[in-house]
Amino acid sequence: MWTCPNCNCTFKITNQNHFCDSTNNFLSGKTEVSLALYRELLSTLEKIGPIILRETKSMMVIASDTAFAYIIKLGKNFIDIVLPFNEPFAENLCFRKIALVPGSNQYNHHLRIMTLRDFNEEVTEYFRKAYANGKNISTTRA
């Protein structure tokens, strides 16, 4: 494990490329609607398990042991999230786009949250799957 001497974030890779700053830059100037969606996202994910937030210049990375979700945009009245999976989950009602990452076996699943009601059971179940991938654990429930 490597700890950045500037921001004290820990990473598995020595000298991991990252943006040393707080989430305040990413959230600066956002509307109350998008901030409420952001808070609900964090609340939903924290019910699944502990998370780590890391800001980059263009997005917010959400990790457990490793990254499992990315906030790619906070609009005026929405939040765009990407969940990477090793298979496409085409039979769903929540993803607006599923795309194979070139040169990999990873499929990015794009989700746009526009209301608090969008944090439904289907979306939460995909968050659980993504979180399990970040922890490298099985999502099978007893």
PDB file of C-alpha atoms in Angstrom:
ATOM      1  CA  MET A   1       0.000   0.000   0.000  1.00  0.00           C
ATOM      2  CA  TRP A   2       1.156   3.499  -0.841  1.00  0.00           C
ATOM      3  CA  THR A   3      -0.049   6.643   0.922  1.00  0.00           C
ATOM      4  CA  CYS A   4       0.067   9.947  -0.925  1.00  0.00           C
ATOM      5  CA  PRO A   5       2.151  12.360   1.159  1.00  0.00           C
ATOM      6  CA  ASN A   6      -0.026  15.313   0.061  1.00  0.00           C
ATOM      7  CA  CYS A   7      -3.573  14.081   0.710  1.00  0.00           C
ATOM      8  CA  ASN A   8      -3.020  10.902   2.794  1.00  0.00           C
ATOM      9  CA  CYS A   9      -5.129   8.754   0.417  1.00  0.00           C
ATOM     10  CA  THR A  10      -3.971   5.136   0.287  1.00  0.00           C
ATOM     11  CA  PHE A  11      -3.573   3.177  -2.949  1.00  0.00           C
ATOM     12  CA  LYS A  12      -2.468  -0.323  -3.923  1.00  0.00           C
ATOM     13  CA  ILE A  13      -0.176   1.108  -6.633  1.00  0.00           C
ATOM     14  CA  THR A  14       2.857   3.196  -5.693  1.00  0.00           C
ATOM     15  CA  ASN A  15       2.589   6.774  -7.018  1.00  0.00           C
ATOM     16  CA  GLN A  16      -1.001   6.144  -8.178  1.00  0.00           C
ATOM     17  CA  ASN A  17      -2.163   8.943 -10.456  1.00  0.00           C
ATOM     18  CA  HIS A  18      -4.904  10.884  -8.638  1.00  0.00           C
ATOM     19  CA  PHE A  19      -6.111  14.390  -7.868  1.00  0.00           C
ATOM     20  CA  CYS A  20      -5.148  15.596  -4.383  1.00  0.00           C
ATOM     21  CA  ASP A  21      -8.159  17.528  -3.252  1.00  0.00           C
ATOM     22  CA  SER A  22     -11.420  17.102  -1.428  1.00  0.00           C
ATOM     23  CA  THR A  23     -14.832  16.480  -2.917  1.00  0.00           C
ATOM     24  CA  ASN A  24     -15.531  20.191  -2.474  1.00  0.00           C
ATOM     25  CA  ASN A  25     -14.219  21.000  -5.973  1.00  0.00           C
ATOM     26  CA  PHE A  26     -16.414  18.367  -7.588  1.00  0.00           C
ATOM     27  CA  LEU A  27     -19.483  19.567  -5.688  1.00  0.00           C
ATOM     28  CA  SER A  28     -18.781  23.286  -5.948  1.00  0.00           C
ATOM     29  CA  GLY A  29     -21.606  25.266  -7.536  1.00  0.00           C
ATOM     30  CA  LYS A  30     -23.987  22.298  -7.841  1.00  0.00           C
ATOM     31  CA  THR A  31     -27.728  22.697  -7.378  1.00  0.00           C
ATOM     32  CA  GLU A  32     -29.566  21.462  -4.307  1.00  0.00           C
ATOM     33  CA  VAL A  33     -31.272  18.849  -6.512  1.00  0.00           C
ATOM     34  CA  SER A  34     -27.988  17.309  -7.666  1.00  0.00           C
ATOM     35  CA  LEU A  35     -26.509  17.535  -4.152  1.00  0.00           C
ATOM     36  CA  ALA A  36     -29.558  15.700  -2.742  1.00  0.00           C
ATOM     37  CA  LEU A  37     -29.076  12.959  -5.357  1.00  0.00           C
ATOM     38  CA  TYR A  38     -25.374  12.782  -4.484  1.00  0.00           C
ATOM     39  CA  ARG A  39     -26.141  12.444  -0.758  1.00  0.00           C
ATOM     40  CA  GLU A  40     -28.740   9.739  -1.468  1.00  0.00           C
ATOM     41  CA  LEU A  41     -26.244   7.851  -3.637  1.00  0.00           C
ATOM     42  CA  LEU A  42     -23.679   7.861  -0.839  1.00  0.00           C
ATOM     43  CA  SER A  43     -26.301   6.844   1.702  1.00  0.00           C
ATOM     44  CA  THR A  44     -27.464   3.956  -0.502  1.00  0.00           C
ATOM     45  CA  LEU A  45     -23.904   2.734  -1.067  1.00  0.00           C
ATOM     46  CA  GLU A  46     -22.932   3.055   2.607  1.00  0.00           C
ATOM     47  CA  LYS A  47     -25.855   0.761   3.499  1.00  0.00           C
ATOM     48  CA  ILE A  48     -24.164  -1.873   1.326  1.00  0.00           C
ATOM     49  CA  GLY A  49     -20.730  -1.380   2.886  1.00  0.00           C
ATOM     50  CA  PRO A  50     -17.962   1.110   3.643  1.00  0.00           C
ATOM     51  CA  ILE A  51     -16.877   3.217   0.685  1.00  0.00           C
ATOM     52  CA  ILE A  52     -13.951   5.440  -0.208  1.00  0.00           C
ATOM     53  CA  LEU A  53     -14.357   8.546  -2.388  1.00  0.00           C
ATOM     54  CA  ARG A  54     -11.578   9.843  -4.587  1.00  0.00           C
ATOM     55  CA  GLU A  55     -11.809  12.887  -6.783  1.00  0.00           C
ATOM     56  CA  THR A  56     -10.058  13.075 -10.134  1.00  0.00           C
ATOM     57  CA  LYS A  57     -10.059  16.039 -12.475  1.00  0.00           C
ATOM     58  CA  SER A  58     -13.063  14.717 -14.378  1.00  0.00           C
ATOM     59  CA  MET A  59     -14.991  12.395 -12.059  1.00  0.00           C
ATOM     60  CA  MET A  60     -15.523  10.996  -8.580  1.00  0.00           C
ATOM     61  CA  VAL A  61     -14.288   7.441  -8.020  1.00  0.00           C
ATOM     62  CA  ILE A  62     -16.175   5.282  -5.533  1.00  0.00           C
ATOM     63  CA  ALA A  63     -14.233   2.331  -4.132  1.00  0.00           C
ATOM     64  CA  SER A  64     -14.409  -0.421  -1.569  1.00  0.00           C
ATOM     65  CA  ASP A  65     -11.081  -2.281  -1.877  1.00  0.00           C
ATOM     66  CA  THR A  66     -10.934  -1.216  -5.538  1.00  0.00           C
ATOM     67  CA  ALA A  67     -12.996   1.166  -7.666  1.00  0.00           C
ATOM     68  CA  PHE A  68     -16.488  -0.105  -8.447  1.00  0.00           C
ATOM     69  CA  ALA A  69     -18.409   3.006  -9.546  1.00  0.00           C
ATOM     70  CA  TYR A  70     -17.742   6.393 -11.073  1.00  0.00           C
ATOM     71  CA  ILE A  71     -19.742   9.583 -10.849  1.00  0.00           C
ATOM     72  CA  ILE A  72     -19.024  11.106 -14.219  1.00  0.00           C
ATOM     73  CA  LYS A  73     -21.350  14.101 -14.056  1.00  0.00           C
ATOM     74  CA  LEU A  74     -23.466  16.066 -11.615  1.00  0.00           C
ATOM     75  CA  GLY A  75     -25.895  18.053 -13.750  1.00  0.00           C
ATOM     76  CA  LYS A  76     -28.453  20.599 -12.590  1.00  0.00           C
ATOM     77  CA  ASN A  77     -31.064  17.924 -11.923  1.00  0.00           C
ATOM     78  CA  PHE A  78     -29.323  14.565 -12.394  1.00  0.00           C
ATOM     79  CA  ILE A  79     -26.297  12.478 -11.556  1.00  0.00           C
ATOM     80  CA  ASP A  80     -24.569  10.208 -14.102  1.00  0.00           C
ATOM     81  CA  ILE A  81     -22.940   7.060 -12.762  1.00  0.00           C
ATOM     82  CA  VAL A  82     -20.928   4.337 -14.496  1.00  0.00           C
ATOM     83  CA  LEU A  83     -20.757   0.798 -13.119  1.00  0.00           C
ATOM     84  CA  PRO A  84     -18.149  -1.489 -14.736  1.00  0.00           C
ATOM     85  CA  PHE A  85     -18.962  -5.198 -15.068  1.00  0.00           C
ATOM     86  CA  ASN A  86     -17.294  -8.091 -16.892  1.00  0.00           C
ATOM     87  CA  GLU A  87     -20.561  -8.936 -18.646  1.00  0.00           C
ATOM     88  CA  PRO A  88     -23.352  -6.861 -20.134  1.00  0.00           C
ATOM     89  CA  PHE A  89     -26.597  -6.784 -18.158  1.00  0.00           C
ATOM     90  CA  ALA A  90     -28.884  -6.024 -21.097  1.00  0.00           C
ATOM     91  CA  GLU A  91     -32.147  -7.105 -19.433  1.00  0.00           C
ATOM     92  CA  ASN A  92     -32.768  -4.121 -17.172  1.00  0.00           C
ATOM     93  CA  LEU A  93     -34.849  -1.001 -16.851  1.00  0.00           C
ATOM     94  CA  CYS A  94     -32.178   1.300 -15.451  1.00  0.00           C
ATOM     95  CA  PHE A  95     -29.126   1.532 -17.734  1.00  0.00           C
ATOM     96  CA  ARG A  96     -29.346   3.998 -20.589  1.00  0.00           C
ATOM     97  CA  LYS A  97     -26.171   2.722 -22.248  1.00  0.00           C
ATOM     98  CA  ILE A  98     -23.984  -0.385 -21.995  1.00  0.00           C
ATOM     99  CA  ALA A  99     -20.673  -0.243 -23.833  1.00  0.00           C
ATOM    100  CA  LEU A 100     -17.701  -2.578 -24.145  1.00  0.00           C
ATOM    101  CA  VAL A 101     -14.504  -0.793 -23.148  1.00  0.00           C
ATOM    102  CA  PRO A 102     -12.169  -1.101 -26.172  1.00  0.00           C
ATOM    103  CA  GLY A 103      -9.376  -3.617 -25.669  1.00  0.00           C
ATOM    104  CA  SER A 104     -10.946  -5.175 -22.575  1.00  0.00           C
ATOM    105  CA  ASN A 105     -13.651  -7.540 -21.403  1.00  0.00           C
ATOM    106  CA  GLN A 106     -15.266  -4.816 -19.302  1.00  0.00           C
ATOM    107  CA  TYR A 107     -18.695  -3.360 -20.006  1.00  0.00           C
ATOM    108  CA  ASN A 108     -19.484   0.098 -18.684  1.00  0.00           C
ATOM    109  CA  HIS A 109     -23.119   0.419 -17.609  1.00  0.00           C
ATOM    110  CA  HIS A 110     -24.298   4.042 -17.692  1.00  0.00           C
ATOM    111  CA  LEU A 111     -26.996   5.090 -15.268  1.00  0.00           C
ATOM    112  CA  ARG A 112     -28.692   8.475 -14.973  1.00  0.00           C
ATOM    113  CA  ILE A 113     -30.423   9.221 -11.660  1.00  0.00           C
ATOM    114  CA  MET A 114     -32.951  12.053 -11.874  1.00  0.00           C
ATOM    115  CA  THR A 115     -35.104  11.625  -8.755  1.00  0.00           C
ATOM    116  CA  LEU A 116     -34.738  10.050  -5.334  1.00  0.00           C
ATOM    117  CA  ARG A 117     -37.269   7.416  -6.476  1.00  0.00           C
ATOM    118  CA  ASP A 118     -34.681   6.237  -9.010  1.00  0.00           C
ATOM    119  CA  PHE A 119     -32.786   4.624  -6.134  1.00  0.00           C
ATOM    120  CA  ASN A 120     -35.097   1.621  -6.420  1.00  0.00           C
ATOM    121  CA  GLU A 121     -34.466  -2.071  -5.737  1.00  0.00           C
ATOM    122  CA  GLU A 122     -33.194  -2.792  -9.261  1.00  0.00           C
ATOM    123  CA  VAL A 123     -30.624   0.006  -9.101  1.00  0.00           C
ATOM    124  CA  THR A 124     -29.637  -0.959  -5.557  1.00  0.00           C
ATOM    125  CA  GLU A 125     -29.111  -4.578  -6.643  1.00  0.00           C
ATOM    126  CA  TYR A 126     -26.711  -3.436  -9.381  1.00  0.00           C
ATOM    127  CA  PHE A 127     -24.908  -1.286  -6.795  1.00  0.00           C
ATOM    128  CA  ARG A 128     -24.560  -4.443  -4.655  1.00  0.00           C
ATOM    129  CA  LYS A 129     -23.086  -6.361  -7.611  1.00  0.00           C
ATOM    130  CA  ALA A 130     -20.658  -3.534  -8.370  1.00  0.00           C
ATOM    131  CA  TYR A 131     -19.680  -3.231  -4.699  1.00  0.00           C
ATOM    132  CA  ALA A 132     -19.049  -6.999  -4.550  1.00  0.00           C
ATOM    133  CA  ASN A 133     -16.756  -6.654  -7.579  1.00  0.00           C
ATOM    134  CA  GLY A 134     -14.862  -3.924  -5.734  1.00  0.00           C
ATOM    135  CA  LYS A 135     -14.509  -6.269  -2.757  1.00  0.00           C
ATOM    136  CA  ASN A 136     -13.997  -9.307  -5.019  1.00  0.00           C
ATOM    137  CA  ILE A 137     -16.769 -11.221  -3.241  1.00  0.00           C
ATOM    138  CA  SER A 138     -19.774 -13.199  -4.411  1.00  0.00           C
ATOM    139  CA  THR A 139     -23.170 -11.487  -4.666  1.00  0.00           C
ATOM    140  CA  THR A 140     -25.144 -14.676  -3.990  1.00  0.00           C
ATOM    141  CA  ARG A 141     -27.484 -14.187  -1.068  1.00  0.00           C
ATOM    142  CA  ALA A 142     -28.786 -16.934   1.220  1.00  0.00           C
TER     143      ALA A 142
END
